[in-house]
Amino acid sequence: MKNFAYARAENVAAAIQSITLNSNAKFLAGGTNLVDLMRENIEQPDQLVDVTALPLSQVEELPGGGVRIGALVKNSHLAANQIIRERYPVLSEAILNGASGQIRNMATTSGNLMQRTRCYYFYDGAARCNKREPGAGCDALEGFNRYHAILGASEHCIATHPSDMCVALAALDATVQVTGRDGERSIPLVDFHRLPEDTPQIDTNLRADELITSVDLPALPAAKNSMYRKVRDRASYAFAIISVAGVLEVEDDTIKNVRLALGGVAHKPWRAFAAEKLLMGAQVNEETFKAAAAAELEPARGYKYNSFKIELAQRAIVTVLKTLTKKEDSK
Amino acid sequence: MGTREAKTVSINLKINGANHNLQIEPRVSLLDALREYIGLTGTKKGCDQGACGACTVLVDGERINSCLAFAVQYQGREITTIEGVANDDQLHALQAAFIESDGFQCGYCTPGQICSAIAMVAEFKQGMPSAVSGGALDWEFTDAEIKERMSGNLCRCGAYVGIVEAIRDTFGKEAAR
């Protein structure tokens, strides 16, 4: 790893100033992804600005029933938080399905958003990768692409976003609060991460001078009935082949409110808007669920080793909806 | 470009109750600080990428992967390594159980397993849910829970059965709800 200058930010303004003064500086929080990327020489900042002293470690209720999750709240603490477990269980479950106990204790909310793909061609300096080196090519297209995207990809990049937490946040309509040189702004989580298109080297819409201060959840009573289902090659401690975050509210056998998001399928957490549109106000039954899942996966494109994901994702959506229906019934 | 001088910083780490002053480059991991600079070689480097858990140490009682930690970030924290788990000459109950239950073969993952398990039980008692508990409001200290909560510690010798038994025998009673 290249050596770097280390500085600790005393307040948000100082953090922003540091990052603005040096374009090769990066923020450091838990380090669980950045340290690895630096050791692999994929990231080579000459300065790290440690933001862990900033007062952004609270989970607090917002007027109106929503919740503000500080950027520095540890993943494990967030998963264990009583308000989250009662009102947004899908978020707690998603976090607990990711990484390991040790990593969840180090990782922060903002770091989880900012983590980069684990595509092996991205990691392998000897492989061609448009994300690491625009224009170099993409070895995943013709390579071993079991863990790669089936939705929203481009010929330049078929990598997936690895986070579980973000899939739940996408389903919950979270917004990312950021502060930068030009002040504060709010970015919907579903617009925070980008699709590769012809700029796979850019992961997010966060500007170079911006710091994430919190992730806000709107009030969503329906989220009390929510869950996360992760399908992976191992029983634990593995990234998703596909995953589903679901929220469901049923009244008189009719879907009153529904949210669905998919993980392991795209360069960003994939909000299933097409499926939701068909489900809203529809009758609760397997046919409806299957039709909605099929509609969402209709534009999917598989590669040599991951075409099975297209069917798998649909079945997982149906299973989640059926399970959430049973939970509603048993109330 | 000429050579850049490697800039070092002066830090103080508190390990197993003792203070250590170090002059190190910021890029030195907590793992390397422990092993190479302080001489506490009980904590092991298995993968150096946060995938195996052999480097697990406790920070204020919480388990972390020291390979992913920069030493400079951990000043002012109470760090516990495998060397600090026993009570002078008396082994920690879990250490004795590892011997009793044949919880290791080569022993390389063992310091990480023991530190991780001690913190895992503390998490369990504090009410930390797991992927196995799902959305339940209460759960038992089952083997399924132990395995899920210990999934961040790999053992290539395959001593898992003995590891789980040692953890169950040592902490089963105090973790019972």
Short mmCIF file of C-alpha atoms in Angstrom, two decimals, chain A residues 1-4 6 28-32 35-36 38-40 46 48 50 52 76-77 79-80 85 92-93 96-97 99-106 232 235-237, chain B residues 4 6-7 25-27 29 48-51 53 56 62-65 67-70 72-74 116 123 127-131 134-137 139 148 151-153:
data_model
loop_
_atom_site.label_atom_id
_atom_site.label_comp_id
_atom_site.label_asym_id
_atom_site.label_seq_id
_atom_site.Cartn_x
_atom_site.Cartn_y
_atom_site.Cartn_z
CA MET A 1 0.00 0.00 0.00
CA LYS A 2 1.26 3.46 -0.78
CA ASN A 3 1.83 5.64 2.25
CA PHE A 4 -0.46 8.60 2.77
CA TYR A 6 -3.40 11.13 7.74
CA LEU A 28 -11.95 7.36 5.89
CA ALA A 29 -14.52 5.91 8.28
CA GLY A 30 -14.60 2.17 9.07
CA GLY A 31 -12.18 1.34 6.28
CA THR A 32 -13.58 -2.13 5.59
CA VAL A 35 -8.33 -0.32 3.18
CA ASP A 36 -8.74 -3.42 1.00
CA MET A 38 -5.80 0.59 -1.13
CA ARG A 39 -3.92 -2.61 -0.36
CA GLU A 40 -4.80 -3.81 -3.87
CA ASP A 46 -2.24 10.47 -0.96
CA LEU A 48 -6.98 10.18 4.16
CA ASP A 50 -10.62 10.46 9.08
CA THR A 52 -14.96 9.22 12.63
CA SER A 76 -24.11 -3.79 13.61
CA HIS A 77 -25.56 -1.07 15.82
CA ALA A 79 -29.18 -3.72 12.71
CA ALA A 80 -29.72 -4.01 16.46
CA ARG A 85 -36.23 -3.61 14.05
CA SER A 92 -32.07 -4.90 10.04
CA GLU A 93 -32.36 -8.24 8.24
CA LEU A 96 -27.39 -9.00 9.26
CA ASN A 97 -27.23 -10.97 6.02
CA ALA A 99 -20.47 -9.52 5.74
CA SER A 100 -19.38 -10.92 9.12
CA GLY A 101 -19.81 -9.86 12.72
CA GLN A 102 -16.38 -8.24 12.75
CA ILE A 103 -16.98 -6.28 9.56
CA ARG A 104 -20.46 -5.18 10.66
CA ASN A 105 -18.84 -3.73 13.80
CA MET A 106 -16.42 -1.62 11.76
CA ARG A 232 -26.02 -17.17 -2.03
CA ALA A 235 -24.94 -20.37 4.19
CA SER A 236 -23.23 -17.21 5.42
CA TYR A 237 -20.52 -14.68 4.70
CA ARG B 4 9.23 10.68 -1.11
CA ALA B 6 7.94 8.00 4.30
CA LYS B 7 6.11 10.20 6.76
CA GLU B 25 3.51 5.29 8.90
CA PRO B 26 -0.26 5.83 8.75
CA ARG B 27 -0.58 2.88 6.34
CA SER B 29 -2.53 -1.81 9.94
CA ASP B 48 -5.01 -9.57 5.12
CA GLN B 49 -8.32 -8.69 3.47
CA GLY B 50 -10.97 -9.17 6.14
CA ALA B 51 -12.16 -12.53 4.79
CA GLY B 53 -11.08 -13.54 10.84
CA THR B 56 -9.78 -10.67 15.12
CA GLU B 62 -16.24 -5.32 20.21
CA ARG B 63 -14.66 -7.65 17.68
CA ILE B 64 -13.00 -6.24 14.56
CA ASN B 65 -10.67 -7.43 11.81
CA CYS B 67 -6.07 -6.25 9.14
CA LEU B 68 -8.62 -3.72 7.90
CA ALA B 69 -7.87 -1.25 10.68
CA PHE B 70 -5.20 1.45 10.47
CA VAL B 72 -3.53 5.44 13.74
CA GLN B 73 -7.32 5.26 14.04
CA TYR B 74 -7.32 3.27 17.25
CA SER B 116 -14.33 -13.48 18.20
CA GLU B 123 -23.18 -9.25 21.52
CA GLY B 127 -29.57 -8.55 22.30
CA MET B 128 -27.83 -8.37 18.92
CA PRO B 129 -30.01 -10.25 16.41
CA SER B 130 -28.57 -12.41 13.64
CA ALA B 131 -29.50 -13.52 10.12
CA GLY B 134 -34.65 -13.30 11.33
CA GLY B 135 -37.31 -10.94 12.52
CA ALA B 136 -37.88 -12.81 15.76
CA LEU B 137 -38.00 -10.80 18.95
CA TRP B 139 -33.92 -16.41 20.19
CA GLU B 148 -23.95 -17.85 11.93
CA SER B 151 -19.18 -17.19 10.25
CA GLY B 152 -16.47 -14.54 10.04
CA ASN B 153 -13.86 -16.96 11.39
#
